[in-house]
Coordinates of N, CA and C in Angstrom, one line a residue:
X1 N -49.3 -21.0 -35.5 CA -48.5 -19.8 -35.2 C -48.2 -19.8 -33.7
X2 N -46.4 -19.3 -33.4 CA -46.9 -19.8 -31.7 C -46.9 -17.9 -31.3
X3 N -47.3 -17.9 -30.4 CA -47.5 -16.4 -29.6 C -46.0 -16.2 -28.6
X4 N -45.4 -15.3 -28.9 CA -44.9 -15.0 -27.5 C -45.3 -14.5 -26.6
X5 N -45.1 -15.0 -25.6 CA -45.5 -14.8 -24.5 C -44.8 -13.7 -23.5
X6 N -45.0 -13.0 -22.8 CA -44.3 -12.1 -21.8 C -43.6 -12.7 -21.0
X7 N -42.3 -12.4 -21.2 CA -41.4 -12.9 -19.4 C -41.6 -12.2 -18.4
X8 N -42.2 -13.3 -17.5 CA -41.7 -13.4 -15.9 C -40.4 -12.9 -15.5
X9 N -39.7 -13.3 -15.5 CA -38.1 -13.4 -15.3 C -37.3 -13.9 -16.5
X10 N -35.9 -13.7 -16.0 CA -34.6 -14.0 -17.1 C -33.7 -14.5 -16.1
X11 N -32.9 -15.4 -16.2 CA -31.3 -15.5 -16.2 C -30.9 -14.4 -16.0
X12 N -30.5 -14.1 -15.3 CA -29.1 -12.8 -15.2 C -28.1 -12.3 -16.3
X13 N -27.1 -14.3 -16.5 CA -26.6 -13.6 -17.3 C -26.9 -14.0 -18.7
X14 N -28.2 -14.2 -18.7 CA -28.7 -14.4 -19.9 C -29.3 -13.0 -20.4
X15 N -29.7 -12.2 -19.4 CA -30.0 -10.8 -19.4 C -29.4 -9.7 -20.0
X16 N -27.9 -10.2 -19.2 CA -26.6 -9.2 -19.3 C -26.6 -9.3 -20.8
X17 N -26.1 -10.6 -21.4 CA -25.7 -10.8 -22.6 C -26.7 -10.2 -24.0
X18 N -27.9 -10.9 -23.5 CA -29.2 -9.9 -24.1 C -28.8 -8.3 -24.3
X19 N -29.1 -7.6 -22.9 CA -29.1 -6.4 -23.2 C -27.3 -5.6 -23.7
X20 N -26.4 -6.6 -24.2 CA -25.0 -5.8 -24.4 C -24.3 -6.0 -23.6
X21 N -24.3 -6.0 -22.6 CA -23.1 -5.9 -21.4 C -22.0 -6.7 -22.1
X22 N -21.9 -7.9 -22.5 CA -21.1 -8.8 -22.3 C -21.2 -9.2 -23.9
X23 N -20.2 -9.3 -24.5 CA -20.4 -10.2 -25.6 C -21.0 -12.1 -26.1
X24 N -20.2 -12.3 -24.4 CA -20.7 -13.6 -25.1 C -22.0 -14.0 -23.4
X25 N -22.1 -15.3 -23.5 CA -23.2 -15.2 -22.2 C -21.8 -16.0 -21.2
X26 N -21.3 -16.9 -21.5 CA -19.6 -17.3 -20.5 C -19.5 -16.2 -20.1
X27 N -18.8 -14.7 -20.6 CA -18.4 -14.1 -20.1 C -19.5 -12.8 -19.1
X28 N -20.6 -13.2 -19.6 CA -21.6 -12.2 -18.7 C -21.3 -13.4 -17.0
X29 N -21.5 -14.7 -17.5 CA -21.4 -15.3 -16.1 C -20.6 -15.6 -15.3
X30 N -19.0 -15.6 -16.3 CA -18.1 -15.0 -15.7 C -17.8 -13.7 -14.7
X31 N -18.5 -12.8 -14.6 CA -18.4 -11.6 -14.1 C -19.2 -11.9 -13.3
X32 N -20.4 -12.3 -13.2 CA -21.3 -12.2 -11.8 C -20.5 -12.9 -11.1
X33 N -20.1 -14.5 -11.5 CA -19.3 -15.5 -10.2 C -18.2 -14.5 -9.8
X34 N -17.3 -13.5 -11.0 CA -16.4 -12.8 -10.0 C -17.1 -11.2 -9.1
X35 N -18.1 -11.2 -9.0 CA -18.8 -9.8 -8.3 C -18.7 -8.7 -8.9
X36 N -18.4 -9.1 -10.2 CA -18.5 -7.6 -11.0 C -19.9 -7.2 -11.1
X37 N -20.9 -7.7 -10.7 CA -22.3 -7.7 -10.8 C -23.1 -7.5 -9.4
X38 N -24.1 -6.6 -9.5 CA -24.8 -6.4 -7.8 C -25.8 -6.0 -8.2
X39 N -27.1 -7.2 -7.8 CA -28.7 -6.4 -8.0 C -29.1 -6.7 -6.5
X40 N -29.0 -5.6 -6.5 CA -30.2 -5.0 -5.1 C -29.1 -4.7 -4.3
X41 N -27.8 -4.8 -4.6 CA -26.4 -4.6 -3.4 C -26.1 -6.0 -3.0
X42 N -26.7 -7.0 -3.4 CA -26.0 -8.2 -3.0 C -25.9 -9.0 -4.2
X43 N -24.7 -9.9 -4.1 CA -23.8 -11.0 -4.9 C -25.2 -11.6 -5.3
X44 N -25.2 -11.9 -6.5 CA -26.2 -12.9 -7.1 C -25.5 -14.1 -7.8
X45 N -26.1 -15.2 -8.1 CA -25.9 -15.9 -9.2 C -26.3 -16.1 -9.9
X46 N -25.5 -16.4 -11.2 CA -25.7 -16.5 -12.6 C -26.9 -16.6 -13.0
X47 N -27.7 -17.7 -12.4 CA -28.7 -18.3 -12.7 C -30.0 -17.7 -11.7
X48 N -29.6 -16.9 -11.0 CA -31.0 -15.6 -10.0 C -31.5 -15.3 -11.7
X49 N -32.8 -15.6 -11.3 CA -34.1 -14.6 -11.9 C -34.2 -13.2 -11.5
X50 N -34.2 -12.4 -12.9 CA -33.8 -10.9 -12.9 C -35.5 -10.2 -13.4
X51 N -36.2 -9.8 -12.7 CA -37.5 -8.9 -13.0 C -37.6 -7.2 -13.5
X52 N -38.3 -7.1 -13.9 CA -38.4 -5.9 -14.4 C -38.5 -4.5 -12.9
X53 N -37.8 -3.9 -12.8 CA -37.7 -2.6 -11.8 C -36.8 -3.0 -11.2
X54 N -35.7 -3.8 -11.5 CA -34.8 -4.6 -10.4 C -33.7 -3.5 -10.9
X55 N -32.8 -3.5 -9.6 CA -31.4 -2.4 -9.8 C -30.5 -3.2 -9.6
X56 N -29.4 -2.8 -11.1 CA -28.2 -3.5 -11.3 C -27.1 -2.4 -11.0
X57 N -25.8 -3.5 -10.3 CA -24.7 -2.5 -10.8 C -23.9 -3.2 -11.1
X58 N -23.6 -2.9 -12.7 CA -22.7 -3.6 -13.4 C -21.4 -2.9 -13.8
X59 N -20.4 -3.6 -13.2 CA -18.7 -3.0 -13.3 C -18.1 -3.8 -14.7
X60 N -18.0 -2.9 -15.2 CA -17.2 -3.8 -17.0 C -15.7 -2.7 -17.3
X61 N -14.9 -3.1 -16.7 CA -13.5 -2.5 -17.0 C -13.4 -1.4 -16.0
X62 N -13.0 -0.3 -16.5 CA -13.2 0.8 -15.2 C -14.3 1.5 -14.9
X63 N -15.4 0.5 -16.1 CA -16.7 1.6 -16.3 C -18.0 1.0 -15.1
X64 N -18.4 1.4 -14.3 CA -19.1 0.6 -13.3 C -21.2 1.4 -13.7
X65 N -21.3 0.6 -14.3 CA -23.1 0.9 -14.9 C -23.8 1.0 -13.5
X66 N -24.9 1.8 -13.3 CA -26.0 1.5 -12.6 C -27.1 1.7 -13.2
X67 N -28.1 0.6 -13.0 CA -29.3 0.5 -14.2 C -30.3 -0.4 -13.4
X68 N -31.4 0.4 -14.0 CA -32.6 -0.3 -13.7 C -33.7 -1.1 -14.9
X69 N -33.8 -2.7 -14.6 CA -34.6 -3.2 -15.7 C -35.9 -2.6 -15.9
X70 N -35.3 -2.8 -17.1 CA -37.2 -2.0 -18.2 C -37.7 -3.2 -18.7
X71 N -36.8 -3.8 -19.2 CA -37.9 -4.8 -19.7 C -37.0 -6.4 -19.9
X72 N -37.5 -7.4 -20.8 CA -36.6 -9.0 -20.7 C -36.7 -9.5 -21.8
X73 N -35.6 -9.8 -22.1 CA -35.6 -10.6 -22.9 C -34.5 -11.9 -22.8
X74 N -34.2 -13.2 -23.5 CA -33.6 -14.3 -24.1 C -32.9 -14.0 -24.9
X75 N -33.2 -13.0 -25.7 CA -32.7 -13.3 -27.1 C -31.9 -11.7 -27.3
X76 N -30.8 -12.4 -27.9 CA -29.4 -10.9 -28.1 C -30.1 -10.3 -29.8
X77 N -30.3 -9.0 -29.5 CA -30.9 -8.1 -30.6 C -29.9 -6.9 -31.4
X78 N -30.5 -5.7 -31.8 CA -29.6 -4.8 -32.2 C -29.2 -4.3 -31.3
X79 N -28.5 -3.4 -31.4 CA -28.2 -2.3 -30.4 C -29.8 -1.0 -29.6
X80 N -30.2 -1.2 -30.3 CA -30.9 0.0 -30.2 C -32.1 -1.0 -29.5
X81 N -32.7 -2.3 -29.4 CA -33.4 -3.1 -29.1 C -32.9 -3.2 -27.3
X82 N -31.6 -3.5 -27.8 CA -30.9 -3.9 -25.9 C -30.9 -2.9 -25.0
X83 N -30.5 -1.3 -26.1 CA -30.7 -0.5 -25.1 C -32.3 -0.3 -24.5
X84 N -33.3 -0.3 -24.9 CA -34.4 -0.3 -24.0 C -34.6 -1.3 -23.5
X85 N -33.9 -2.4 -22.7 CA -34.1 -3.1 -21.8 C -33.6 -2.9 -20.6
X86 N -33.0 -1.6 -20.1 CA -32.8 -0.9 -19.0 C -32.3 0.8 -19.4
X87 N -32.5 1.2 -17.8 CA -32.3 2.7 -17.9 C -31.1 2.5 -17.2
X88 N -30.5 3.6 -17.7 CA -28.7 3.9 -16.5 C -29.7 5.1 -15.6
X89 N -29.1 5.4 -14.6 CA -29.2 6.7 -14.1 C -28.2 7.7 -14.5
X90 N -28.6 8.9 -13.8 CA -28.2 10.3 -14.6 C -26.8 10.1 -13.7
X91 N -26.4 9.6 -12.5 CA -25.2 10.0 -11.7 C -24.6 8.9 -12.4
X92 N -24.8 7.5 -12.8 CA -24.1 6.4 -13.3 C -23.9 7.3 -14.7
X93 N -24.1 7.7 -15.4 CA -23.8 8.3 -16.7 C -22.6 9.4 -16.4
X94 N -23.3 10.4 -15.1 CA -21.9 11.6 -15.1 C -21.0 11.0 -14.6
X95 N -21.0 9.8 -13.6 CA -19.1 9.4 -12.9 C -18.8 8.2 -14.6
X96 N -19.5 7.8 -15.1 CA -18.5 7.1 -16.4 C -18.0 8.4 -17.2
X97 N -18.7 9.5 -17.4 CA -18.6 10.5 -18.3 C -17.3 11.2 -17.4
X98 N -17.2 11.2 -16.1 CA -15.9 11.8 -15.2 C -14.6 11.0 -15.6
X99 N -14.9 9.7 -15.3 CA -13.8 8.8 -15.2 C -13.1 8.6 -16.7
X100 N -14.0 8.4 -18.0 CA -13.8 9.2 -19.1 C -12.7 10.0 -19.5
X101 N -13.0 11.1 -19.1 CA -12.4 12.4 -19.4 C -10.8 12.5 -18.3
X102 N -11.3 11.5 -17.4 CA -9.4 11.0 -16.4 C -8.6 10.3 -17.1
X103 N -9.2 9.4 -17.9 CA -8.5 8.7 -18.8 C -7.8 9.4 -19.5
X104 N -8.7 10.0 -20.7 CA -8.4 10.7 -22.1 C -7.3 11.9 -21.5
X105 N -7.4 12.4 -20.0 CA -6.4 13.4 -20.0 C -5.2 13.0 -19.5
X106 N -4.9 11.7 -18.7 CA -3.8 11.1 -18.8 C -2.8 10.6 -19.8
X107 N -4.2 10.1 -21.3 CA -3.4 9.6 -22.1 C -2.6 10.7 -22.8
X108 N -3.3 12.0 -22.7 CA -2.7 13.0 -23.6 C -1.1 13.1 -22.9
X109 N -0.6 12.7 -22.1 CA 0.7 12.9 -21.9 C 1.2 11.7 -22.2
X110 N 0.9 11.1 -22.8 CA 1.8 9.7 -23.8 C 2.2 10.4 -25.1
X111 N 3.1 10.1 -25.2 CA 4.2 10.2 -26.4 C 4.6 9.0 -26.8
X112 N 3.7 8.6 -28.2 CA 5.1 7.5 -28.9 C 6.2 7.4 -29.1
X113 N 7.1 6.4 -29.2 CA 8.7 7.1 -29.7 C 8.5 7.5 -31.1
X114 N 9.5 7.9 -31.3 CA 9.4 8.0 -33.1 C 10.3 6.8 -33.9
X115 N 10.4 6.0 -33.2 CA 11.5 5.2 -33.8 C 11.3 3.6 -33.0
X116 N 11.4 2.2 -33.8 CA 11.9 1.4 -33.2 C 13.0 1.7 -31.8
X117 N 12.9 0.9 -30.5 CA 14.5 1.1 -30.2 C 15.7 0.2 -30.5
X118 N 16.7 0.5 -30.1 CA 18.1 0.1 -31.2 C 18.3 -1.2 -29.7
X119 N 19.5 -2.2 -30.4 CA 19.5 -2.9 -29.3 C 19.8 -2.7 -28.0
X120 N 20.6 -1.6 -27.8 CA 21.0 -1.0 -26.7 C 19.9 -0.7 -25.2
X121 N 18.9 0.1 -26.1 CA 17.6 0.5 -26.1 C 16.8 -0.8 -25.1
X122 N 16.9 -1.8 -26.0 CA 16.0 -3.4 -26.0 C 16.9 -3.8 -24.7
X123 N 18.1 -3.7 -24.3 CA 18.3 -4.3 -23.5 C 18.5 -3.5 -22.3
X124 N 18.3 -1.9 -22.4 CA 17.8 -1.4 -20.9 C 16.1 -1.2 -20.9
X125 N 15.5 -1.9 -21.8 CA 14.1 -2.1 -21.3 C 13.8 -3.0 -20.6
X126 N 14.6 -4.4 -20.9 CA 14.8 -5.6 -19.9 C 14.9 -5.6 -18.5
X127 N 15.9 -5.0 -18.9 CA 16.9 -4.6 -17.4 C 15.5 -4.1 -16.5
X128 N 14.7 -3.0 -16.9 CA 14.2 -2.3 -15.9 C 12.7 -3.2 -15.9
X129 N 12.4 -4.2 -16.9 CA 11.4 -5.4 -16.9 C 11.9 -5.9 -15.5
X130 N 12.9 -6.2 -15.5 CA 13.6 -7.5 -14.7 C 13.4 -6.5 -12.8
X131 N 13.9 -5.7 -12.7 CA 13.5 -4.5 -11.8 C 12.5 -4.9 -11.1
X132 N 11.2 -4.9 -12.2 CA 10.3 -5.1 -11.6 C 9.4 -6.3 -11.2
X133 N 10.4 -7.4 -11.5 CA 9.9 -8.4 -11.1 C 10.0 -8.8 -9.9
X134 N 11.2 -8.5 -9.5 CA 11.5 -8.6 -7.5 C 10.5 -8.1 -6.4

């Protein structure tokens, strides 16, 4: 029978991918090489060993995480598993919960058409495409 053992350290973005951030582990280590990622306030790489009490700030779309490791793991689990492998803080929770509610009130002034548009339509949407390509 083998024992597991407790981790020392993890991969980063073996970490990310573990605890949810990222769907796949490419794309967790995609984001660190582009700086969407900061433990301790400085650029890491992929492959930095990530410890337990370490502080992350992880930027995933407009939503920017700050979290501190609880615990490690290798291996991608359920949901409810990944989330106790870090804490967010209370201010990282209220600016996603702010930025949130900027979204959802912007969208409220989108209006779908009610209608395909007609060719006429299709070709002053070009036109103002083309506009903006200069």
């Amino acid at each position: 029978m083998i024992e597991a053992t407790p981790l020392a350290a993890v991969r980063l973005d073996v970490w990310l991918w573990a605890a949810r951030f990222f769907k796949t582990r490419s794309l967790a280590k995609q984001a660190v090489e582009t700086g969407k990622v900061d433990v301790a306030g400085q650029r890491p790489k992929s492959s930095r060993a990530v410890r337990v009490g370490e502080q992350l700030q992880i930027s995933r779309g407009d939503d920017v995480y700050e979290v501190q490791v609880r615990g490690l793991s290798e291996l991608r689990g359920p949901a409810p598993v990944a989330q106790q492998l870090y804490e967010e803080s209370e201010a990282s929770r209220a600016r996603r919960a702010e930025v949130r509610a900027q979204r959802a009130a912007a969208a409220n002034g989108y209006q779908a058409p009610e209608h395909r548009p007609d060719k006429r339509a299709r070709r002053l949407i070009r036109a103002l495409g083309d506009l903006d390509a200069l």
